[in-house]
């Protein structure tokens, strides 16, 4: 791959785009502008080829067979765990539970860590800007235990009010769950600062890393949190992949979440003993091909280098924000000082879904809707927004095409 890096070591977006076959597609006779990467990212050829190679050359179930194919597929699947551990600087591969995505990772913590510990009157602290995946699992376990959710507020600019978050960390709070980056606002939360406050009070902190991983280098040791949930399909890998990183001391004490094959030590009708973490939490046949693809995605990102594409993404965000600000009657939601290239907005007199549909006819893919963040929509008093979410494979020319198309289709609705 490292073709995507010019001979001078500079980030070369033209070469990067050649690595993503789908970006060459036409939609409604126009070349595609894909601005929906926060929903799911496109995949580089290295990922597509890795999945293809797996099915053609070593498809077999993991951890069961001693034959060559079984050994090869197990090595590839377990290799993804090693790569992820290294990628986020975990202390050990045993701290990585492979899951179907962030949703499964947060539910694992909700049912296996929180539920056994929660009592009536306890609280779980979240923030106004959470995705439903970081709200609903906590509500479900709170309901069972007679506990309740507490919400740390944000400002109109879409930044967490850190002092209020810290004030809310009272003794009744048994867990705090915060997104690293907002999928709607693009806000980067000061996770290390929050983790210092939670640790001081002995409250575990779960971080939803879904939207941070595609943009920022993540070092769980430096962040100082307790749980980090991530999803592979936004990270240029296949759908149905993800992971929970958790401190060993928490995983050791967590009972199984799902029962079945692969997660046991011995089974008899009188009782079952369980495997050690992380396999204790990986019942059934996993998405082996998906993790083979995710490994390739991690290699791809490593070769590109966060430092190189981070600066490029910052220039995309600046350009996009300025261009949108120049559109009369356009309101941006989320003007935090620290952001990834994700911009939500509304245009006076035009419904978000209508604009998204008309933009699609211009070959431009943006998302419209509540973005699985109803409470955040309620905070801003709107039912939906449009969201342009970019990745390192997008260009400044695409931004200009998008904004010109927006101005054009808006006139059609006037
Ligand atoms: N959290 C955030 C912030 C997200 O953006 C998403 C995906 N939209 C999720 C959680 C859920 O991820 P997944 O559906 O891959 O489990």
Short mmCIF file of C-alpha atoms and ligand atoms in Angstrom, two decimals:
data_model
loop_
_atom_site.label_atom_id
_atom_site.label_comp_id
_atom_site.label_asym_id
_atom_site.label_seq_id
_atom_site.Cartn_x
_atom_site.Cartn_y
_atom_site.Cartn_z
CA UNK A 1 0.00 0.00 0.00
CA UNK A 2 2.46 2.60 1.16
CA UNK A 3 2.16 3.86 -2.41
CA UNK A 4 -0.20 6.33 -0.76
CA UNK A 5 2.81 8.08 0.67
CA UNK A 6 4.81 10.08 -1.80
CA UNK A 7 8.56 9.61 -2.12
CA UNK A 8 9.03 12.68 0.06
CA UNK A 9 6.96 11.08 2.86
CA UNK A 10 4.09 13.54 2.29
CA UNK A 11 0.46 12.48 2.40
CA UNK A 12 -0.74 12.09 -1.19
CA UNK A 13 -4.54 12.04 -1.36
CA UNK A 14 -4.61 11.14 -5.07
CA UNK A 15 -2.70 7.97 -4.37
CA UNK A 16 -4.79 7.25 -1.27
CA UNK A 17 -7.96 7.47 -3.35
CA UNK A 18 -6.58 4.86 -5.73
CA UNK A 19 -6.48 2.46 -2.79
CA UNK A 20 -10.28 2.76 -2.35
CA UNK A 21 -11.97 1.20 -5.40
CA UNK A 22 -15.47 2.36 -4.45
CA UNK A 23 -14.48 6.02 -4.57
CA UNK A 24 -14.23 5.73 -8.36
CA UNK A 25 -17.97 4.97 -8.60
CA UNK A 26 -20.56 7.04 -10.40
CA UNK A 27 -23.88 7.79 -8.69
CA UNK A 28 -26.73 9.17 -10.82
CA UNK A 29 -24.20 9.73 -13.58
CA UNK A 30 -21.93 11.88 -11.40
CA UNK A 31 -18.67 10.94 -9.74
CA UNK A 32 -19.34 10.00 -6.13
CA UNK A 33 -18.57 12.39 -3.27
CA UNK A 34 -18.68 10.19 -0.18
CA UNK A 35 -19.23 12.37 2.90
CA UNK A 36 -20.76 9.68 5.14
CA UNK A 37 -17.71 8.07 6.68
CA UNK A 38 -18.95 8.55 10.26
CA UNK A 39 -21.75 6.20 9.30
CA UNK A 40 -19.39 3.68 7.78
CA UNK A 41 -16.06 4.19 6.06
CA UNK A 42 -15.08 2.90 2.65
CA UNK A 43 -12.54 0.07 2.53
CA UNK A 44 -9.09 0.04 0.96
CA UNK A 45 -8.18 -2.68 -1.53
CA UNK A 46 -5.86 -4.20 1.09
CA UNK A 47 -8.90 -4.98 3.26
CA UNK A 48 -11.04 -6.28 0.40
CA UNK A 49 -8.16 -8.48 -0.79
CA UNK A 50 -7.46 -9.82 2.71
CA UNK A 51 -11.10 -10.96 3.10
CA UNK A 52 -11.04 -12.46 -0.40
CA UNK A 53 -7.77 -14.28 0.31
CA UNK A 54 -9.14 -15.66 3.56
CA UNK A 55 -12.16 -17.25 1.85
CA UNK A 56 -10.10 -18.52 -1.08
CA UNK A 57 -7.11 -19.88 0.83
CA UNK A 58 -7.63 -20.59 4.51
CA UNK A 59 -11.30 -20.48 5.43
CA UNK A 60 -11.76 -22.75 8.48
CA UNK A 61 -13.20 -22.35 11.96
CA UNK A 62 -10.96 -21.00 14.68
CA UNK A 63 -9.61 -22.73 17.78
CA UNK A 64 -11.22 -26.08 16.94
CA UNK A 65 -9.25 -27.80 14.26
CA UNK A 66 -5.66 -29.00 14.33
CA UNK A 67 -5.52 -29.15 10.56
CA UNK A 68 -3.49 -26.61 8.62
CA UNK A 69 -6.39 -24.42 7.55
CA UNK A 70 -7.73 -24.28 11.12
CA UNK A 71 -4.31 -23.30 12.40
CA UNK A 72 -3.93 -20.63 9.75
CA UNK A 73 -7.35 -19.10 10.38
CA UNK A 74 -6.82 -19.18 14.15
CA UNK A 75 -3.45 -17.48 13.73
CA UNK A 76 -5.04 -14.78 11.54
CA UNK A 77 -7.96 -14.21 13.93
CA UNK A 78 -5.70 -14.10 16.99
CA UNK A 79 -3.32 -11.92 15.00
CA UNK A 80 -6.06 -9.28 14.81
CA UNK A 81 -6.15 -9.25 18.62
CA UNK A 82 -2.38 -8.71 18.73
CA UNK A 83 -2.59 -5.92 16.19
CA UNK A 84 -5.43 -4.17 17.99
CA UNK A 85 -3.60 -4.44 21.32
CA UNK A 86 -0.55 -2.80 19.77
CA UNK A 87 -2.63 -0.23 17.87
CA UNK A 88 -4.21 1.16 21.05
CA UNK A 89 -1.21 0.44 23.29
CA UNK A 90 -2.94 -2.09 25.56
CA UNK A 91 -0.73 -3.74 28.18
CA UNK A 92 -1.64 -7.19 26.93
CA UNK A 93 -3.52 -8.95 24.12
CA UNK A 94 -5.68 -10.54 26.85
CA UNK A 95 -7.26 -7.15 27.46
CA UNK A 96 -8.84 -7.19 23.99
CA UNK A 97 -12.27 -8.83 23.62
CA UNK A 98 -13.21 -9.12 19.96
CA UNK A 99 -16.85 -8.12 19.40
CA UNK A 100 -19.21 -7.32 16.55
CA UNK A 101 -18.70 -3.59 17.17
CA UNK A 102 -19.07 -0.88 19.75
CA UNK A 103 -22.68 -1.79 20.46
CA UNK A 104 -21.74 -5.31 21.57
CA UNK A 105 -18.77 -3.96 23.52
CA UNK A 106 -20.87 -1.48 25.53
CA UNK A 107 -23.57 -4.10 26.14
CA UNK A 108 -20.90 -6.50 27.41
CA UNK A 109 -19.81 -3.94 29.99
CA UNK A 110 -23.42 -3.08 30.85
CA UNK A 111 -24.49 -6.68 31.50
CA UNK A 112 -21.29 -8.25 32.71
CA UNK A 113 -19.60 -5.42 34.62
CA UNK A 114 -22.36 -3.00 35.64
CA UNK A 115 -25.47 -5.12 36.23
CA UNK A 116 -23.96 -7.44 38.86
CA UNK A 117 -22.69 -4.42 40.80
CA UNK A 118 -25.60 -1.97 40.51
CA UNK A 119 -27.97 -1.44 43.41
CA UNK A 120 -31.14 0.62 43.81
CA UNK A 121 -30.21 4.30 44.03
CA UNK A 122 -26.92 3.93 42.12
CA UNK A 123 -26.24 6.07 39.07
CA UNK A 124 -24.45 5.82 35.73
CA UNK A 125 -23.13 9.08 34.32
CA UNK A 126 -23.30 9.82 30.59
CA UNK A 127 -23.28 13.07 28.60
CA UNK A 128 -25.83 14.87 26.42
CA UNK A 129 -23.86 14.06 23.27
CA UNK A 130 -23.95 10.26 23.48
CA UNK A 131 -24.98 7.90 20.68
CA UNK A 132 -27.89 5.62 21.59
CA UNK A 133 -25.34 2.77 21.85
CA UNK A 134 -23.89 4.58 24.88
CA UNK A 135 -27.28 5.36 26.45
CA UNK A 136 -29.71 2.49 25.93
CA UNK A 137 -27.56 -0.38 27.36
CA UNK A 138 -27.13 1.64 30.57
CA UNK A 139 -30.85 2.42 30.74
CA UNK A 140 -31.67 -1.27 30.37
CA UNK A 141 -29.42 -2.36 33.23
CA UNK A 142 -30.40 0.62 35.40
CA UNK A 143 -34.04 -0.36 35.02
CA UNK A 144 -33.29 -3.89 36.20
CA UNK A 145 -31.31 -2.69 39.21
CA UNK A 146 -33.43 0.30 40.21
CA UNK A 147 -30.52 2.59 39.34
CA UNK A 148 -30.71 5.66 37.14
CA UNK A 149 -28.91 7.58 34.44
CA UNK A 150 -27.38 10.96 35.19
CA UNK A 151 -26.44 13.31 32.37
CA UNK A 152 -23.50 15.71 32.24
CA UNK A 153 -24.42 18.79 30.18
CA UNK A 154 -22.79 20.39 27.14
CA UNK A 155 -22.60 23.97 25.88
CA UNK A 156 -24.40 25.40 22.84
CA UNK A 157 -21.07 25.06 21.00
CA UNK A 158 -21.24 21.32 21.59
CA UNK A 159 -18.50 21.00 24.21
CA UNK A 160 -18.79 18.97 27.37
CA UNK A 161 -18.85 21.18 30.49
CA UNK A 162 -15.98 19.46 32.25
CA UNK A 163 -16.59 21.07 35.69
CA UNK A 164 -20.20 19.86 35.61
CA UNK A 165 -19.06 16.37 34.63
CA UNK A 166 -16.65 16.33 37.56
CA UNK A 167 -19.29 17.75 39.93
CA UNK A 168 -21.64 14.96 38.85
CA UNK A 169 -19.13 12.27 39.97
CA UNK A 170 -20.81 11.74 43.33
CA UNK A 171 -20.47 8.52 45.39
CA UNK A 172 -23.72 7.15 43.91
CA UNK A 173 -22.12 7.09 40.43
CA UNK A 174 -20.82 3.57 39.76
CA UNK A 175 -19.68 4.05 36.18
CA UNK A 176 -19.20 6.92 33.74
CA UNK A 177 -19.58 6.45 29.99
CA UNK A 178 -18.44 9.13 27.56
CA UNK A 179 -17.87 9.31 23.84
CA UNK A 180 -14.31 10.15 22.80
CA UNK A 181 -15.62 11.95 19.70
CA UNK A 182 -19.24 12.94 19.00
CA UNK A 183 -20.68 11.33 15.87
CA UNK A 184 -22.93 14.38 15.34
CA UNK A 185 -20.82 17.36 16.42
CA UNK A 186 -17.32 16.08 15.75
CA UNK A 187 -16.30 17.29 19.22
CA UNK A 188 -13.21 15.63 20.71
CA UNK A 189 -13.77 15.20 24.43
CA UNK A 190 -10.86 15.67 26.87
CA UNK A 191 -10.87 12.01 27.86
CA UNK A 192 -7.55 12.01 29.74
CA UNK A 193 -8.77 14.87 31.94
CA UNK A 194 -12.08 13.09 32.58
CA UNK A 195 -10.26 9.84 33.38
CA UNK A 196 -8.06 11.60 35.95
CA UNK A 197 -11.23 12.78 37.70
CA UNK A 198 -12.98 9.41 37.60
CA UNK A 199 -9.89 7.51 38.78
CA UNK A 200 -9.42 9.86 41.72
CA UNK A 201 -12.94 8.91 42.84
CA UNK A 202 -12.61 5.18 42.06
CA UNK A 203 -15.29 5.33 39.35
CA UNK A 204 -14.57 3.30 36.20
CA UNK A 205 -14.76 5.21 32.92
CA UNK A 206 -15.94 3.67 29.67
CA UNK A 207 -15.01 5.52 26.50
CA UNK A 208 -16.91 5.05 23.25
CA UNK A 209 -14.14 5.22 20.69
CA UNK A 210 -16.24 4.59 17.55
CA UNK A 211 -15.66 8.00 16.01
CA UNK A 212 -12.21 8.69 17.46
CA UNK A 213 -10.40 5.67 16.05
CA UNK A 214 -10.68 6.70 12.37
CA UNK A 215 -9.10 10.09 13.07
CA UNK A 216 -6.92 10.09 16.19
CA UNK A 217 -4.11 7.94 17.51
CA UNK A 218 -5.55 6.19 20.57
CA UNK A 219 -3.39 5.15 23.49
CA UNK A 220 -5.52 3.62 26.22
CA UNK A 221 -2.68 3.82 28.76
CA UNK A 222 -2.22 7.52 28.14
CA UNK A 223 -5.97 8.12 28.23
CA UNK A 224 -6.20 6.37 31.61
CA UNK A 225 -9.74 5.07 31.12
CA UNK A 226 -11.01 1.65 32.19
CA UNK A 227 -12.93 0.45 29.13
CA UNK A 228 -12.54 1.50 25.49
CA UNK A 229 -15.14 0.35 22.95
CA UNK A 230 -14.44 0.48 19.23
CA UNK A 231 -15.95 -0.55 15.94
CA UNK A 232 -14.06 -1.81 12.87
CA UNK A 233 -16.32 -0.71 10.04
CA UNK A 234 -15.72 3.01 10.69
CA UNK A 235 -12.01 2.23 10.86
CA UNK A 236 -11.76 1.17 7.21
CA UNK A 237 -12.36 -2.47 8.18
CA UNK A 238 -15.30 -4.82 7.57
CA UNK A 239 -18.72 -4.51 9.21
CA UNK A 240 -19.44 -6.76 12.18
CA UNK A 241 -16.01 -6.24 13.77
CA UNK A 242 -14.98 -4.32 16.84
CA UNK A 243 -13.51 -4.71 20.28
CA UNK A 244 -13.69 -3.93 23.92
CA UNK A 245 -10.44 -3.05 25.61
CA UNK A 246 -10.70 -3.38 29.37
CA UNK A 247 -8.27 -3.33 32.23
CA UNK A 248 -7.37 -6.89 33.20
CA UNK A 249 -8.63 -6.49 36.76
CA UNK A 250 -12.14 -5.71 35.49
CA UNK A 251 -12.24 -8.49 32.90
CA UNK A 252 -11.04 -11.06 35.43
CA UNK A 253 -14.06 -10.41 37.65
CA UNK A 254 -16.68 -10.21 34.90
CA UNK A 255 -19.01 -13.18 34.41
CA UNK A 256 -19.74 -14.40 30.88
CA UNK A 257 -22.24 -12.37 28.88
CA UNK A 258 -23.18 -14.88 26.15
CA UNK A 259 -22.86 -18.65 26.67
CA UNK A 260 -21.88 -21.19 24.04
CA UNK A 261 -18.91 -22.77 22.33
CA UNK A 262 -15.39 -21.32 22.59
CA UNK A 263 -15.95 -19.59 25.94
CA UNK A 264 -15.80 -22.62 28.25
CA UNK A 265 -13.13 -24.68 29.98
CA UNK A 266 -15.30 -27.72 30.85
CA UNK A 267 -19.01 -28.41 30.45
CA UNK A 268 -21.11 -31.05 32.18
CA UNK A 269 -24.82 -31.14 32.96
CA UNK A 270 -23.90 -30.38 36.56
CA UNK A 271 -22.14 -27.20 35.67
CA UNK A 272 -19.70 -25.38 33.45
CA UNK A 273 -16.39 -23.70 34.05
CA UNK A 274 -15.34 -20.84 31.86
CA UNK A 275 -12.31 -19.89 29.85
CA UNK A 276 -10.12 -17.02 31.00
CA UNK A 277 -10.73 -13.57 29.48
CA UNK A 278 -10.85 -12.58 26.70
CA UNK A 279 -12.16 -15.91 25.30
CA UNK A 280 -14.74 -16.09 28.09
CA UNK A 281 -16.55 -13.28 26.28
CA UNK A 282 -16.31 -14.66 22.76
CA UNK A 283 -19.00 -17.35 22.54
CA UNK A 284 -19.67 -18.94 19.18
CA UNK A 285 -17.99 -18.68 15.81
CA UNK A 286 -16.70 -15.14 15.36
CA UNK A 287 -16.52 -12.99 12.23
CA UNK A 288 -13.17 -14.50 11.23
CA UNK A 289 -13.07 -12.99 7.75
CA UNK A 290 -13.99 -9.63 9.24
CA UNK A 291 -11.08 -9.68 11.66
CA UNK A 292 -8.70 -10.74 8.90
CA UNK A 293 -9.90 -7.63 7.08
CA UNK A 294 -9.61 -5.47 10.19
CA UNK A 295 -5.97 -6.56 10.59
CA UNK A 296 -5.32 -5.34 7.06
CA UNK A 297 -7.09 -2.05 7.88
CA UNK A 298 -4.85 -1.50 10.93
CA UNK A 299 -1.75 -2.15 8.80
CA UNK A 300 -3.06 0.29 6.22
CA UNK A 301 -3.65 3.06 8.79
CA UNK A 302 -0.25 2.42 10.39
CA UNK A 303 1.46 2.76 7.03
CA UNK A 304 -0.39 6.00 6.27
CA UNK A 305 0.43 7.39 9.72
CA UNK A 306 -1.94 9.41 11.90
CA UNK A 307 0.45 12.34 11.99
CA UNK A 308 0.41 12.63 8.18
CA UNK A 309 -3.31 12.35 7.60
CA UNK A 310 -4.25 14.22 10.80
CA UNK A 311 -2.88 17.49 9.43
CA UNK A 312 -4.62 16.87 6.11
CA UNK A 313 -7.94 16.17 7.87
CA UNK A 314 -7.57 19.39 9.86
CA UNK A 315 -7.26 21.31 6.58
CA UNK A 316 -10.40 19.59 5.25
CA UNK A 317 -12.33 20.53 8.40
CA UNK A 318 -11.25 24.16 8.19
CA UNK A 319 -12.17 24.41 4.51
CA UNK A 320 -15.56 22.69 5.01
CA UNK A 321 -16.47 24.84 8.01
CA UNK A 322 -15.54 28.08 6.26
CA UNK A 323 -17.40 27.15 3.08
CA UNK A 324 -20.54 26.21 5.01
CA UNK A 325 -20.38 29.36 7.14
CA UNK A 326 -20.53 31.37 3.93
CA UNK A 327 -23.91 29.84 2.96
CA UNK A 328 -26.70 32.24 4.05
CA UNK A 329 -29.23 30.76 6.48
CA UNK A 330 -27.03 27.78 7.33
CA UNK A 331 -26.59 26.83 10.98
CA UNK A 332 -23.74 24.59 12.11
CA UNK A 333 -24.26 22.35 15.15
CA UNK A 334 -21.01 21.83 17.00
CA UNK A 335 -18.30 24.47 17.00
CA UNK A 336 -15.96 22.93 19.53
CA UNK A 337 -12.35 24.05 19.63
CA UNK A 338 -11.18 20.45 19.07
CA UNK A 339 -13.00 18.57 16.33
CA UNK A 340 -12.64 15.85 13.72
CA UNK A 341 -13.90 16.55 10.15
CA UNK A 342 -17.58 15.94 10.93
CA UNK A 343 -19.99 18.86 10.47
CA UNK A 344 -23.72 18.82 11.22
CA UNK A 345 -25.91 21.62 9.92
CA UNK A 346 -29.35 22.76 8.85
CA UNK A 347 -30.40 25.22 6.19
CA UNK A 348 -33.34 27.58 6.82
CA UNK A 349 -36.52 26.54 5.06
CA UNK A 350 -35.23 23.17 3.86
CA UNK A 351 -35.84 19.80 5.43
CA UNK A 352 -32.69 17.76 6.08
CA UNK A 353 -34.03 14.64 4.30
CA UNK A 354 -35.10 16.64 1.23
CA UNK A 355 -31.66 18.19 0.93
CA UNK A 356 -29.92 14.82 1.38
CA UNK A 357 -32.12 13.29 -1.33
CA UNK A 358 -31.40 16.10 -3.77
CA UNK A 359 -27.69 15.96 -2.96
CA UNK A 360 -27.74 12.24 -3.72
CA UNK A 361 -28.92 13.12 -7.22
CA UNK A 362 -25.77 15.22 -7.51
CA UNK A 363 -23.71 12.15 -6.58
CA UNK A 364 -23.11 13.39 -3.03
CA UNK A 365 -23.66 11.08 -0.06
CA UNK A 366 -24.40 12.82 3.25
CA UNK A 367 -26.48 11.57 6.13
CA UNK A 368 -29.67 13.20 7.33
CA UNK A 369 -31.59 12.29 10.46
CA UNK A 370 -31.14 12.09 14.21
CA UNK A 371 -27.86 10.16 13.93
CA UNK A 372 -28.92 7.83 16.78
CA UNK A 373 -28.64 10.78 19.15
CA UNK A 374 -32.22 11.75 20.05
CA UNK A 375 -31.25 13.47 23.34
CA UNK A 376 -28.72 15.64 21.49
CA UNK A 377 -31.35 16.60 18.89
CA UNK A 378 -33.67 17.51 21.78
CA UNK A 379 -30.92 19.64 23.32
CA UNK A 380 -30.62 21.64 20.09
CA UNK A 381 -34.42 21.64 19.61
CA UNK A 382 -34.31 20.08 16.13
CA UNK A 383 -35.66 16.75 14.85
CA UNK A 384 -32.75 16.08 12.50
CA UNK A 385 -29.63 17.53 10.93
CA UNK A 386 -27.58 16.98 7.81
CA UNK A 387 -24.13 15.66 8.49
CA UNK A 388 -21.07 15.75 6.26
CA UNK A 389 -18.47 13.40 7.69
CA UNK A 390 -15.10 13.21 5.97
CA UNK A 391 -12.11 10.91 6.02
CA UNK A 392 -8.53 11.23 4.81
CA UNK A 393 -9.60 10.06 1.34
CA UNK A 394 -11.75 13.15 0.73
CA UNK A 395 -10.51 16.23 -1.09
CA UNK A 396 -10.83 19.99 -1.07
CA UNK A 397 -12.36 19.81 -4.57
CA UNK A 398 -15.10 17.54 -3.22
CA UNK A 399 -15.87 20.12 -0.52
CA UNK A 400 -16.28 22.81 -3.19
CA UNK A 401 -18.53 20.52 -5.26
CA UNK A 402 -20.61 19.68 -2.18
CA UNK A 403 -21.14 23.29 -1.12
CA UNK A 404 -21.97 24.40 -4.68
CA UNK A 405 -24.48 21.53 -4.97
CA UNK A 406 -25.99 22.44 -1.60
CA UNK A 407 -26.56 26.03 -2.72
CA UNK A 408 -28.08 24.77 -5.99
CA UNK A 409 -30.48 22.17 -4.49
CA UNK A 410 -31.55 24.54 -1.77
CA UNK A 411 -32.81 26.94 -4.46
CA UNK A 412 -34.93 24.09 -5.83
CA UNK A 413 -36.65 23.82 -2.44
CA UNK A 414 -37.20 27.56 -1.95
N1 LIG B 1 -21.09 5.13 19.20
C1 LIG B 1 -20.93 6.09 18.27
C2 LIG B 1 -20.42 7.44 18.69
C3 LIG B 1 -21.25 5.84 16.95
O1 LIG B 1 -21.10 6.79 16.02
C4 LIG B 1 -21.71 4.54 16.58
C5 LIG B 1 -22.07 4.19 15.15
N2 LIG B 1 -22.86 5.16 14.51
C6 LIG B 1 -21.84 3.57 17.58
C7 LIG B 1 -21.52 3.91 18.88
C8 LIG B 1 -22.31 2.20 17.28
O2 LIG B 1 -21.38 1.49 16.53
P1 LIG B 1 -21.74 0.07 15.92
O3 LIG B 1 -23.10 0.22 15.30
O4 LIG B 1 -20.69 -0.18 14.92
O5 LIG B 1 -21.75 -0.90 17.04
#
